[in-house]
């Protein structure tokens, strides 16, 4: 590490530490929250400090009491641990710290993860933004509705996004073992990576990237194997909680919002038909993964399509999980900046309009403390439409791309 990079690293570490202290003093010492994170942290704490199975009814009761002050009623979010056990291994350094400080550390970590992931996404697409646009991009990365909700809830989704784009960037620079490790970490939230993983493994087979496949397999073996050593019964408890999850969560996929909420007369047959149709289209696109390189526009198009369709077909998703769609979104915005006259100004306009629209939609439709199902619709459907409509920009190599200054 040269002197310049060392200075930058020290400054970033100081900024991180100051942010944690500021977060604790102004917020987390007074207002406990980040409930999505608390369930996992408390479950990990119960295991490491008391030897309690985080999937057990006793642990679930204690998690609920920590959040609600009492056991949850059947109508409420059961706030179960419901993550793979190796989540508890990753959280081990935090289990001995008072929760106010833990919450501050985690919220700042999520915020930094989001901003870092966005910077890496720009690097993935070789998008060198002018300083003024980069500043707006980082601001958007924090105050866009889906991002802010991710930070407030302390959602692991931010880390999944970071690990996904880190994996793609590692593949771009031939750091295959690192890419395999990062891909394995995305299984902490399998509902976000269940299509991303087979897509990349299929691509790796076609490209003979054996170190990537080995890095993923070895990392999974280490995570799962250590989990079984520490808690042999973890897989059964995890699967039980996963199977129970749809019983106490309200909103399904964006397709369910259409066929089950707004147009219930369509019902499950139409929902399943749409899911099958999207998956068939995706599998048809995947055939190219055996042939394209990691820097090819078609590769980026297929991966972006995979991330969008993931959120559209999964049984249960969340608007926080949508942040992985920032990868295809920035691909679209990069194309806009290149192809449109004064493209960077159009990108800046998008930032402003998208922030206002998503927050206005949320505030106009919120019921109690619950998001309205309509908030699940705009991003995946509009992004899918644009991706398919503009696919020629990424799938036709001979199209000229001219940088337009904003």
mmCIF file of C-alpha atoms in Angstrom:
data_model
loop_
_atom_site.group_PDB
_atom_site.id
_atom_site.type_symbol
_atom_site.label_atom_id
_atom_site.label_comp_id
_atom_site.label_asym_id
_atom_site.label_seq_id
_atom_site.Cartn_x
_atom_site.Cartn_y
_atom_site.Cartn_z
ATOM 1 C CA UNK A 1 0.000 0.000 0.000
ATOM 2 C CA UNK A 2 1.503 3.343 -1.041
ATOM 3 C CA UNK A 3 1.438 6.462 1.118
ATOM 4 C CA UNK A 4 -1.552 7.995 -0.670
ATOM 5 C CA UNK A 5 -3.698 4.886 -0.220
ATOM 6 C CA UNK A 6 -2.626 4.628 3.416
ATOM 7 C CA UNK A 7 -3.726 8.199 4.080
ATOM 8 C CA UNK A 8 -7.076 7.542 2.385
ATOM 9 C CA UNK A 9 -7.569 4.364 4.433
ATOM 10 C CA UNK A 10 -6.804 6.199 7.694
ATOM 11 C CA UNK A 11 -9.195 9.025 6.800
ATOM 12 C CA UNK A 12 -11.972 6.580 5.920
ATOM 13 C CA UNK A 13 -11.428 4.676 9.162
ATOM 14 C CA UNK A 14 -11.571 7.939 11.116
ATOM 15 C CA UNK A 15 -14.755 8.931 9.281
ATOM 16 C CA UNK A 16 -16.277 5.525 10.050
ATOM 17 C CA UNK A 17 -15.386 5.776 13.744
ATOM 18 C CA UNK A 18 -16.716 9.332 13.994
ATOM 19 C CA UNK A 19 -19.924 8.267 12.258
ATOM 20 C CA UNK A 20 -20.414 5.411 14.728
ATOM 21 C CA UNK A 21 -19.931 7.717 17.715
ATOM 22 C CA UNK A 22 -22.229 10.321 16.197
ATOM 23 C CA UNK A 23 -24.871 7.699 15.431
ATOM 24 C CA UNK A 24 -24.741 6.409 19.001
ATOM 25 C CA UNK A 25 -24.865 9.823 20.674
ATOM 26 C CA UNK A 26 -27.652 11.253 18.531
ATOM 27 C CA UNK A 27 -29.783 8.204 17.787
ATOM 28 C CA UNK A 28 -29.132 4.641 18.906
ATOM 29 C CA UNK A 29 -28.475 5.433 22.571
ATOM 30 C CA UNK A 30 -31.974 6.925 22.702
ATOM 31 C CA UNK A 31 -33.993 4.951 20.137
ATOM 32 C CA UNK A 32 -33.394 1.197 19.843
ATOM 33 C CA UNK A 33 -34.301 -0.095 16.410
ATOM 34 C CA UNK A 34 -32.925 -1.894 13.347
ATOM 35 C CA UNK A 35 -35.341 -4.735 14.097
ATOM 36 C CA UNK A 36 -34.341 -6.757 11.043
ATOM 37 C CA UNK A 37 -30.794 -6.852 12.360
ATOM 38 C CA UNK A 38 -31.711 -7.289 16.030
ATOM 39 C CA UNK A 39 -33.285 -10.705 15.405
ATOM 40 C CA UNK A 40 -30.036 -12.042 13.964
ATOM 41 C CA UNK A 41 -27.786 -10.325 16.504
ATOM 42 C CA UNK A 42 -29.852 -11.492 19.494
ATOM 43 C CA UNK A 43 -30.023 -15.028 18.120
ATOM 44 C CA UNK A 44 -26.241 -15.031 17.700
ATOM 45 C CA UNK A 45 -25.779 -13.607 21.190
ATOM 46 C CA UNK A 46 -28.001 -16.290 22.728
ATOM 47 C CA UNK A 47 -25.947 -18.986 21.027
ATOM 48 C CA UNK A 48 -22.490 -17.660 21.861
ATOM 49 C CA UNK A 49 -23.220 -16.528 25.411
ATOM 50 C CA UNK A 50 -25.827 -19.044 26.582
ATOM 51 C CA UNK A 51 -25.415 -21.979 24.216
ATOM 52 C CA UNK A 52 -29.025 -21.632 23.050
ATOM 53 C CA UNK A 53 -30.201 -22.810 19.628
ATOM 54 C CA UNK A 54 -31.188 -19.552 17.821
ATOM 55 C CA UNK A 55 -33.923 -21.462 15.958
ATOM 56 C CA UNK A 56 -35.533 -22.776 19.160
ATOM 57 C CA UNK A 57 -38.892 -21.502 20.476
ATOM 58 C CA UNK A 58 -37.119 -20.250 23.597
ATOM 59 C CA UNK A 59 -34.734 -18.123 21.557
ATOM 60 C CA UNK A 60 -37.617 -16.835 19.425
ATOM 61 C CA UNK A 61 -39.501 -15.773 22.566
ATOM 62 C CA UNK A 62 -36.482 -13.859 23.864
ATOM 63 C CA UNK A 63 -35.981 -12.144 20.502
ATOM 64 C CA UNK A 64 -39.653 -11.125 20.453
ATOM 65 C CA UNK A 65 -39.480 -9.826 24.020
ATOM 66 C CA UNK A 66 -36.434 -7.767 23.076
ATOM 67 C CA UNK A 67 -38.369 -6.117 20.230
ATOM 68 C CA UNK A 68 -41.982 -6.013 21.451
ATOM 69 C CA UNK A 69 -41.471 -6.290 25.208
ATOM 70 C CA UNK A 70 -43.565 -9.483 25.078
ATOM 71 C CA UNK A 71 -44.016 -12.575 22.890
ATOM 72 C CA UNK A 72 -45.392 -11.732 19.451
ATOM 73 C CA UNK A 73 -49.047 -12.321 18.677
ATOM 74 C CA UNK A 74 -49.870 -14.594 15.699
ATOM 75 C CA UNK A 75 -50.771 -11.548 13.569
ATOM 76 C CA UNK A 76 -47.404 -9.844 14.118
ATOM 77 C CA UNK A 77 -44.043 -10.342 12.479
ATOM 78 C CA UNK A 78 -42.544 -13.247 14.412
ATOM 79 C CA UNK A 79 -39.030 -11.747 14.040
ATOM 80 C CA UNK A 80 -37.427 -15.195 13.936
ATOM 81 C CA UNK A 81 -33.696 -15.736 13.437
ATOM 82 C CA UNK A 82 -34.482 -17.409 10.056
ATOM 83 C CA UNK A 83 -30.971 -17.006 8.560
ATOM 84 C CA UNK A 84 -28.331 -19.674 7.886
ATOM 85 C CA UNK A 85 -26.374 -20.425 11.048
ATOM 86 C CA UNK A 86 -23.120 -19.044 9.662
ATOM 87 C CA UNK A 87 -24.708 -15.610 10.094
ATOM 88 C CA UNK A 88 -24.152 -16.133 13.825
ATOM 89 C CA UNK A 89 -20.498 -16.895 13.117
ATOM 90 C CA UNK A 90 -20.060 -13.630 11.222
ATOM 91 C CA UNK A 91 -21.778 -11.678 14.024
ATOM 92 C CA UNK A 92 -19.639 -13.202 16.769
ATOM 93 C CA UNK A 93 -17.449 -10.058 17.231
ATOM 94 C CA UNK A 94 -20.553 -8.008 18.138
ATOM 95 C CA UNK A 95 -22.325 -10.271 20.622
ATOM 96 C CA UNK A 96 -20.522 -8.954 23.702
ATOM 97 C CA UNK A 97 -21.247 -5.280 23.014
ATOM 98 C CA UNK A 98 -24.221 -3.303 24.377
ATOM 99 C CA UNK A 99 -26.924 -3.113 21.700
ATOM 100 C CA UNK A 100 -26.964 0.680 21.439
ATOM 101 C CA UNK A 101 -23.351 0.572 20.268
ATOM 102 C CA UNK A 102 -23.954 -2.522 18.152
ATOM 103 C CA UNK A 103 -26.835 -0.783 16.410
ATOM 104 C CA UNK A 104 -24.682 2.285 15.729
ATOM 105 C CA UNK A 105 -21.859 0.137 14.351
ATOM 106 C CA UNK A 106 -24.247 -1.824 12.163
ATOM 107 C CA UNK A 107 -26.207 1.126 10.761
ATOM 108 C CA UNK A 108 -22.996 2.916 9.802
ATOM 109 C CA UNK A 109 -21.647 -0.327 8.328
ATOM 110 C CA UNK A 110 -24.788 -0.697 6.205
ATOM 111 C CA UNK A 111 -24.493 2.908 5.041
ATOM 112 C CA UNK A 112 -20.822 2.511 4.128
ATOM 113 C CA UNK A 113 -21.575 -0.819 2.435
ATOM 114 C CA UNK A 114 -24.210 0.828 0.246
ATOM 115 C CA UNK A 115 -21.950 3.671 -0.804
ATOM 116 C CA UNK A 116 -19.020 1.336 -1.427
ATOM 117 C CA UNK A 117 -21.215 -1.002 -3.457
ATOM 118 C CA UNK A 118 -22.377 1.880 -5.641
ATOM 119 C CA UNK A 119 -18.780 3.004 -6.237
ATOM 120 C CA UNK A 120 -17.824 -0.561 -7.179
ATOM 121 C CA UNK A 121 -20.832 -0.737 -9.511
ATOM 122 C CA UNK A 122 -19.570 2.345 -11.335
ATOM 123 C CA UNK A 123 -16.147 0.711 -11.564
ATOM 124 C CA UNK A 124 -17.717 -2.477 -12.908
ATOM 125 C CA UNK A 125 -19.101 -0.522 -15.866
ATOM 126 C CA UNK A 126 -15.981 1.670 -16.258
ATOM 127 C CA UNK A 127 -18.111 4.733 -15.542
ATOM 128 C CA UNK A 128 -15.900 7.639 -14.525
ATOM 129 C CA UNK A 129 -18.335 10.269 -13.356
ATOM 130 C CA UNK A 130 -17.401 13.927 -13.005
ATOM 131 C CA UNK A 131 -17.029 14.936 -9.328
ATOM 132 C CA UNK A 132 -20.358 16.753 -9.159
ATOM 133 C CA UNK A 133 -22.251 13.731 -10.495
ATOM 134 C CA UNK A 134 -20.358 11.319 -8.248
ATOM 135 C CA UNK A 135 -21.361 13.409 -5.230
ATOM 136 C CA UNK A 136 -25.001 13.257 -6.343
ATOM 137 C CA UNK A 137 -24.692 9.515 -6.941
ATOM 138 C CA UNK A 138 -23.441 8.867 -3.409
ATOM 139 C CA UNK A 139 -26.151 11.108 -1.971
ATOM 140 C CA UNK A 140 -28.767 9.212 -3.978
ATOM 141 C CA UNK A 141 -27.299 5.920 -2.732
ATOM 142 C CA UNK A 142 -28.221 6.909 0.822
ATOM 143 C CA UNK A 143 -31.490 8.863 0.541
ATOM 144 C CA UNK A 144 -33.279 6.958 -2.240
ATOM 145 C CA UNK A 145 -36.247 5.250 -0.572
ATOM 146 C CA UNK A 146 -35.031 1.663 -0.864
ATOM 147 C CA UNK A 147 -31.589 2.639 0.425
ATOM 148 C CA UNK A 148 -32.857 4.616 3.403
ATOM 149 C CA UNK A 149 -35.208 1.816 4.402
ATOM 150 C CA UNK A 150 -32.318 -0.635 4.175
ATOM 151 C CA UNK A 151 -30.230 1.535 6.498
ATOM 152 C CA UNK A 152 -33.000 2.181 9.037
ATOM 153 C CA UNK A 153 -33.885 -1.510 9.316
ATOM 154 C CA UNK A 154 -30.240 -2.563 9.426
ATOM 155 C CA UNK A 155 -30.868 -4.948 6.556
ATOM 156 C CA UNK A 156 -28.245 -7.467 5.466
ATOM 157 C CA UNK A 157 -29.367 -6.667 1.904
ATOM 158 C CA UNK A 158 -26.729 -3.921 1.743
ATOM 159 C CA UNK A 159 -23.966 -6.450 2.366
ATOM 160 C CA UNK A 160 -25.463 -8.851 -0.182
ATOM 161 C CA UNK A 161 -25.369 -6.071 -2.772
ATOM 162 C CA UNK A 162 -21.764 -5.273 -1.828
ATOM 163 C CA UNK A 163 -20.728 -8.930 -2.050
ATOM 164 C CA UNK A 164 -22.503 -9.390 -5.388
ATOM 165 C CA UNK A 165 -20.890 -6.441 -7.105
ATOM 166 C CA UNK A 166 -17.595 -7.305 -5.404
ATOM 167 C CA UNK A 167 -17.864 -10.800 -6.865
ATOM 168 C CA UNK A 168 -18.473 -9.429 -10.371
ATOM 169 C CA UNK A 169 -15.588 -6.994 -10.050
ATOM 170 C CA UNK A 170 -13.265 -9.716 -8.738
ATOM 171 C CA UNK A 171 -14.153 -11.837 -11.770
ATOM 172 C CA UNK A 172 -13.425 -8.872 -14.023
ATOM 173 C CA UNK A 173 -9.901 -8.644 -12.584
ATOM 174 C CA UNK A 174 -9.332 -12.426 -12.473
ATOM 175 C CA UNK A 175 -9.477 -12.671 -8.677
ATOM 176 C CA UNK A 176 -11.446 -15.882 -8.932
ATOM 177 C CA UNK A 177 -10.935 -17.334 -5.446
ATOM 178 C CA UNK A 178 -11.998 -14.043 -3.862
ATOM 179 C CA UNK A 179 -15.008 -13.952 -6.198
ATOM 180 C CA UNK A 180 -15.967 -17.456 -5.071
ATOM 181 C CA UNK A 181 -15.791 -16.443 -1.404
ATOM 182 C CA UNK A 182 -17.944 -13.362 -1.994
ATOM 183 C CA UNK A 183 -20.483 -15.429 -3.925
ATOM 184 C CA UNK A 184 -20.703 -17.895 -1.032
ATOM 185 C CA UNK A 185 -21.392 -15.055 1.412
ATOM 186 C CA UNK A 186 -24.453 -14.011 -0.618
ATOM 187 C CA UNK A 187 -26.168 -17.218 0.543
ATOM 188 C CA UNK A 188 -26.804 -15.501 3.882
ATOM 189 C CA UNK A 189 -29.931 -14.202 2.116
ATOM 190 C CA UNK A 190 -30.631 -16.970 -0.422
ATOM 191 C CA UNK A 191 -33.831 -15.284 -1.593
ATOM 192 C CA UNK A 192 -31.591 -12.594 -3.106
ATOM 193 C CA UNK A 193 -29.014 -14.876 -4.732
ATOM 194 C CA UNK A 194 -30.822 -18.088 -5.697
ATOM 195 C CA UNK A 195 -30.660 -17.206 -9.416
ATOM 196 C CA UNK A 196 -27.449 -15.161 -9.315
ATOM 197 C CA UNK A 197 -25.422 -18.148 -8.081
ATOM 198 C CA UNK A 198 -26.380 -20.692 -10.789
ATOM 199 C CA UNK A 199 -26.026 -18.005 -13.463
ATOM 200 C CA UNK A 200 -22.427 -17.304 -12.475
ATOM 201 C CA UNK A 201 -21.577 -20.980 -12.033
ATOM 202 C CA UNK A 202 -22.976 -21.717 -15.495
ATOM 203 C CA UNK A 203 -20.877 -18.882 -16.905
ATOM 204 C CA UNK A 204 -17.811 -20.195 -15.066
ATOM 205 C CA UNK A 205 -18.284 -23.640 -16.611
ATOM 206 C CA UNK A 206 -18.370 -22.144 -20.085
ATOM 207 C CA UNK A 207 -15.298 -20.012 -19.382
ATOM 208 C CA UNK A 208 -13.439 -22.803 -17.531
ATOM 209 C CA UNK A 209 -12.968 -20.590 -14.487
ATOM 210 C CA UNK A 210 -12.235 -23.516 -12.190
ATOM 211 C CA UNK A 211 -10.665 -21.419 -9.431
ATOM 212 C CA UNK A 212 -13.908 -19.463 -9.145
ATOM 213 C CA UNK A 213 -15.974 -22.632 -8.878
ATOM 214 C CA UNK A 214 -13.483 -24.069 -6.403
ATOM 215 C CA UNK A 215 -13.440 -20.857 -4.369
ATOM 216 C CA UNK A 216 -17.217 -20.924 -4.110
ATOM 217 C CA UNK A 217 -17.369 -24.632 -3.283
ATOM 218 C CA UNK A 218 -14.575 -24.411 -0.728
ATOM 219 C CA UNK A 219 -16.100 -21.359 0.951
ATOM 220 C CA UNK A 220 -19.520 -23.009 1.150
ATOM 221 C CA UNK A 221 -17.946 -26.158 2.564
ATOM 222 C CA UNK A 222 -16.201 -24.087 5.239
ATOM 223 C CA UNK A 223 -19.317 -22.079 6.163
ATOM 224 C CA UNK A 224 -21.686 -25.046 6.229
ATOM 225 C CA UNK A 225 -19.175 -27.430 7.780
ATOM 226 C CA UNK A 226 -18.297 -25.068 10.628
ATOM 227 C CA UNK A 227 -22.017 -24.491 11.193
ATOM 228 C CA UNK A 228 -22.622 -28.229 11.597
ATOM 229 C CA UNK A 229 -19.672 -28.511 13.973
ATOM 230 C CA UNK A 230 -21.041 -25.743 16.184
ATOM 231 C CA UNK A 231 -24.748 -26.636 15.927
ATOM 232 C CA UNK A 232 -25.441 -30.018 14.267
ATOM 233 C CA UNK A 233 -29.210 -29.393 14.183
ATOM 234 C CA UNK A 234 -29.044 -25.975 12.532
ATOM 235 C CA UNK A 235 -30.222 -26.960 9.051
ATOM 236 C CA UNK A 236 -33.485 -28.486 10.285
ATOM 237 C CA UNK A 237 -34.231 -25.459 12.449
ATOM 238 C CA UNK A 238 -33.401 -23.101 9.613
ATOM 239 C CA UNK A 239 -35.653 -24.914 7.127
ATOM 240 C CA UNK A 240 -38.502 -25.024 9.658
ATOM 241 C CA UNK A 241 -38.329 -21.254 10.130
ATOM 242 C CA UNK A 242 -38.066 -20.658 6.377
ATOM 243 C CA UNK A 243 -41.183 -22.783 5.763
ATOM 244 C CA UNK A 244 -43.051 -20.784 8.409
ATOM 245 C CA UNK A 245 -41.903 -17.417 7.049
ATOM 246 C CA UNK A 246 -44.720 -16.892 4.480
ATOM 247 C CA UNK A 247 -47.323 -17.445 7.219
ATOM 248 C CA UNK A 248 -46.531 -14.169 8.998
ATOM 249 C CA UNK A 249 -45.242 -11.969 6.174
ATOM 250 C CA UNK A 250 -47.809 -9.923 4.316
ATOM 251 C CA UNK A 251 -46.609 -8.941 0.857
ATOM 252 C CA UNK A 252 -45.442 -11.423 -1.746
ATOM 253 C CA UNK A 253 -43.602 -10.805 -4.982
ATOM 254 C CA UNK A 254 -44.426 -7.950 -7.391
ATOM 255 C CA UNK A 255 -46.275 -10.508 -9.520
ATOM 256 C CA UNK A 256 -48.380 -11.441 -6.487
ATOM 257 C CA UNK A 257 -49.171 -7.752 -5.922
ATOM 258 C CA UNK A 258 -50.689 -7.692 -9.419
ATOM 259 C CA UNK A 259 -52.441 -11.073 -9.433
ATOM 260 C CA UNK A 260 -53.263 -11.460 -5.745
ATOM 261 C CA UNK A 261 -53.823 -7.920 -4.504
ATOM 262 C CA UNK A 262 -54.964 -5.632 -7.315
ATOM 263 C CA UNK A 263 -56.464 -8.255 -9.639
ATOM 264 C CA UNK A 264 -57.316 -11.163 -7.314
ATOM 265 C CA UNK A 265 -59.627 -12.698 -9.900
ATOM 266 C CA UNK A 266 -56.495 -13.653 -11.837
ATOM 267 C CA UNK A 267 -55.356 -15.785 -8.904
ATOM 268 C CA UNK A 268 -52.403 -18.120 -8.519
ATOM 269 C CA UNK A 269 -52.687 -19.783 -11.953
ATOM 270 C CA UNK A 270 -51.873 -16.502 -13.698
ATOM 271 C CA UNK A 271 -49.181 -15.669 -11.132
ATOM 272 C CA UNK A 272 -47.517 -19.044 -11.689
ATOM 273 C CA UNK A 273 -47.846 -18.673 -15.460
ATOM 274 C CA UNK A 274 -46.079 -15.306 -15.303
ATOM 275 C CA UNK A 275 -43.349 -16.753 -13.088
ATOM 276 C CA UNK A 276 -42.808 -19.642 -15.493
ATOM 277 C CA UNK A 277 -42.796 -17.267 -18.452
ATOM 278 C CA UNK A 278 -40.158 -15.010 -16.887
ATOM 279 C CA UNK A 279 -37.993 -17.973 -15.901
ATOM 280 C CA UNK A 280 -38.202 -19.451 -19.405
ATOM 281 C CA UNK A 281 -37.154 -16.100 -20.884
ATOM 282 C CA UNK A 282 -34.291 -15.902 -18.387
ATOM 283 C CA UNK A 283 -33.117 -19.443 -19.115
ATOM 284 C CA UNK A 284 -33.219 -18.630 -22.831
ATOM 285 C CA UNK A 285 -30.903 -15.686 -22.176
ATOM 286 C CA UNK A 286 -28.649 -17.818 -19.985
ATOM 287 C CA UNK A 287 -27.616 -19.856 -23.028
ATOM 288 C CA UNK A 288 -25.264 -16.985 -23.868
ATOM 289 C CA UNK A 289 -23.455 -17.299 -20.535
ATOM 290 C CA UNK A 290 -21.455 -20.217 -21.907
ATOM 291 C CA UNK A 291 -20.033 -17.959 -24.625
ATOM 292 C CA UNK A 292 -19.580 -14.396 -23.334
ATOM 293 C CA UNK A 293 -16.723 -12.886 -21.346
ATOM 294 C CA UNK A 294 -17.146 -11.043 -18.071
ATOM 295 C CA UNK A 295 -16.547 -7.696 -19.769
ATOM 296 C CA UNK A 296 -19.097 -8.318 -22.518
ATOM 297 C CA UNK A 297 -22.200 -6.126 -22.551
ATOM 298 C CA UNK A 298 -24.387 -9.183 -23.011
ATOM 299 C CA UNK A 299 -22.951 -10.677 -19.800
ATOM 300 C CA UNK A 300 -23.918 -7.556 -17.871
ATOM 301 C CA UNK A 301 -27.353 -7.567 -19.496
ATOM 302 C CA UNK A 302 -27.999 -11.192 -18.494
ATOM 303 C CA UNK A 303 -26.783 -10.691 -14.923
ATOM 304 C CA UNK A 304 -28.908 -7.559 -14.603
ATOM 305 C CA UNK A 305 -31.915 -9.419 -15.964
ATOM 306 C CA UNK A 306 -31.244 -12.208 -13.465
ATOM 307 C CA UNK A 307 -31.290 -9.793 -10.520
ATOM 308 C CA UNK A 308 -34.533 -8.160 -11.649
ATOM 309 C CA UNK A 309 -36.344 -11.440 -12.247
ATOM 310 C CA UNK A 310 -35.080 -12.747 -8.892
ATOM 311 C CA UNK A 311 -37.128 -10.088 -7.125
ATOM 312 C CA UNK A 312 -40.144 -10.638 -9.360
ATOM 313 C CA UNK A 313 -40.553 -14.404 -8.948
ATOM 314 C CA UNK A 314 -39.418 -15.113 -5.365
ATOM 315 C CA UNK A 315 -42.246 -16.098 -3.000
ATOM 316 C CA UNK A 316 -41.447 -13.291 -0.562
ATOM 317 C CA UNK A 317 -39.315 -10.254 -1.270
ATOM 318 C CA UNK A 318 -38.887 -6.818 0.281
ATOM 319 C CA UNK A 319 -38.204 -3.347 -1.040
ATOM 320 C CA UNK A 320 -34.881 -3.493 0.819
ATOM 321 C CA UNK A 321 -33.897 -6.486 -1.325
ATOM 322 C CA UNK A 322 -34.411 -4.328 -4.411
ATOM 323 C CA UNK A 323 -31.035 -2.682 -3.923
ATOM 324 C CA UNK A 324 -29.353 -5.511 -5.841
ATOM 325 C CA UNK A 325 -31.206 -4.102 -8.841
ATOM 326 C CA UNK A 326 -28.952 -1.053 -8.573
ATOM 327 C CA UNK A 327 -26.497 -3.091 -10.660
ATOM 328 C CA UNK A 328 -28.720 -3.160 -13.776
ATOM 329 C CA UNK A 329 -30.045 0.303 -12.914
ATOM 330 C CA UNK A 330 -26.565 1.826 -13.096
ATOM 331 C CA UNK A 331 -25.951 -0.073 -16.306
ATOM 332 C CA UNK A 332 -29.013 1.671 -17.757
ATOM 333 C CA UNK A 333 -27.947 5.051 -16.355
ATOM 334 C CA UNK A 334 -24.455 4.600 -17.778
ATOM 335 C CA UNK A 335 -25.950 3.930 -21.194
ATOM 336 C CA UNK A 336 -28.135 7.025 -20.796
ATOM 337 C CA UNK A 337 -25.106 9.142 -19.913
ATOM 338 C CA UNK A 338 -23.317 7.922 -23.045
ATOM 339 C CA UNK A 339 -26.131 7.904 -25.586
ATOM 340 C CA UNK A 340 -28.174 10.974 -24.680
ATOM 341 C CA UNK A 341 -27.293 14.579 -25.339
ATOM 342 C CA UNK A 342 -26.154 15.998 -21.989
ATOM 343 C CA UNK A 343 -26.556 12.514 -20.616
ATOM 344 C CA UNK A 344 -25.083 13.265 -17.197
ATOM 345 C CA UNK A 345 -27.717 15.930 -16.632
ATOM 346 C CA UNK A 346 -30.411 13.374 -17.445
ATOM 347 C CA UNK A 347 -28.875 11.038 -14.879
ATOM 348 C CA UNK A 348 -28.930 13.813 -12.270
ATOM 349 C CA UNK A 349 -32.563 14.518 -13.145
ATOM 350 C CA UNK A 350 -33.355 10.836 -12.656
ATOM 351 C CA UNK A 351 -31.838 10.949 -9.184
ATOM 352 C CA UNK A 352 -34.051 13.842 -8.152
ATOM 353 C CA UNK A 353 -37.255 12.505 -9.690
ATOM 354 C CA UNK A 354 -36.756 8.981 -8.351
ATOM 355 C CA UNK A 355 -36.143 10.204 -4.800
ATOM 356 C CA UNK A 356 -39.218 12.431 -4.801
ATOM 357 C CA UNK A 357 -41.446 9.847 -6.487
ATOM 358 C CA UNK A 358 -40.556 6.880 -4.273
ATOM 359 C CA UNK A 359 -40.831 8.811 -1.027
ATOM 360 C CA UNK A 360 -44.091 10.468 -2.110
ATOM 361 C CA UNK A 361 -45.520 7.066 -3.044
ATOM 362 C CA UNK A 362 -44.513 5.614 0.316
ATOM 363 C CA UNK A 363 -45.852 8.529 2.378
ATOM 364 C CA UNK A 364 -49.111 8.716 0.418
ATOM 365 C CA UNK A 365 -49.897 5.020 0.856
ATOM 366 C CA UNK A 366 -48.397 3.960 4.199
ATOM 367 C CA UNK A 367 -50.840 2.274 6.578
ATOM 368 C CA UNK A 368 -49.636 2.258 10.174
ATOM 369 C CA UNK A 369 -46.055 1.024 10.031
ATOM 370 C CA UNK A 370 -46.567 -1.115 6.913
ATOM 371 C CA UNK A 371 -45.547 -0.345 3.351
ATOM 372 C CA UNK A 372 -48.373 -0.454 0.854
ATOM 373 C CA UNK A 373 -47.982 -3.203 -1.782
ATOM 374 C CA UNK A 374 -47.881 -0.544 -4.512
ATOM 375 C CA UNK A 375 -44.341 0.380 -3.412
ATOM 376 C CA UNK A 376 -43.192 -3.015 -4.713
ATOM 377 C CA UNK A 377 -44.191 -2.310 -8.305
ATOM 378 C CA UNK A 378 -42.395 0.635 -9.980
ATOM 379 C CA UNK A 379 -38.705 -0.324 -9.798
ATOM 380 C CA UNK A 380 -38.733 -3.948 -11.040
ATOM 381 C CA UNK A 381 -41.364 -3.483 -13.739
ATOM 382 C CA UNK A 382 -39.969 -0.220 -15.137
ATOM 383 C CA UNK A 383 -36.396 -1.474 -14.988
ATOM 384 C CA UNK A 384 -37.317 -4.744 -16.711
ATOM 385 C CA UNK A 385 -39.137 -2.807 -19.437
ATOM 386 C CA UNK A 386 -36.164 -0.512 -20.060
ATOM 387 C CA UNK A 387 -33.687 -3.400 -19.994
ATOM 388 C CA UNK A 388 -35.600 -5.381 -22.593
ATOM 389 C CA UNK A 389 -36.324 -2.297 -24.723
ATOM 390 C CA UNK A 390 -32.675 -1.184 -24.737
ATOM 391 C CA UNK A 391 -31.137 -4.647 -24.876
ATOM 392 C CA UNK A 392 -29.535 -3.935 -28.266
ATOM 393 C CA UNK A 393 -27.123 -1.505 -26.584
ATOM 394 C CA UNK A 394 -25.592 -4.384 -24.621
ATOM 395 C CA UNK A 395 -26.208 -7.364 -26.898
ATOM 396 C CA UNK A 396 -25.123 -5.874 -30.261
ATOM 397 C CA UNK A 397 -21.335 -5.382 -30.183
ATOM 398 C CA UNK A 398 -21.109 -3.168 -33.265
ATOM 399 C CA UNK A 399 -23.304 -0.358 -31.921
ATOM 400 C CA UNK A 400 -21.183 2.768 -31.367
ATOM 401 C CA UNK A 401 -20.943 4.217 -27.877
ATOM 402 C CA UNK A 402 -19.948 7.862 -27.692
ATOM 403 C CA UNK A 403 -19.239 9.563 -24.375
ATOM 404 C CA UNK A 404 -21.344 12.694 -23.935
ATOM 405 C CA UNK A 405 -20.182 15.244 -21.384
ATOM 406 C CA UNK A 406 -22.814 16.513 -18.989
#
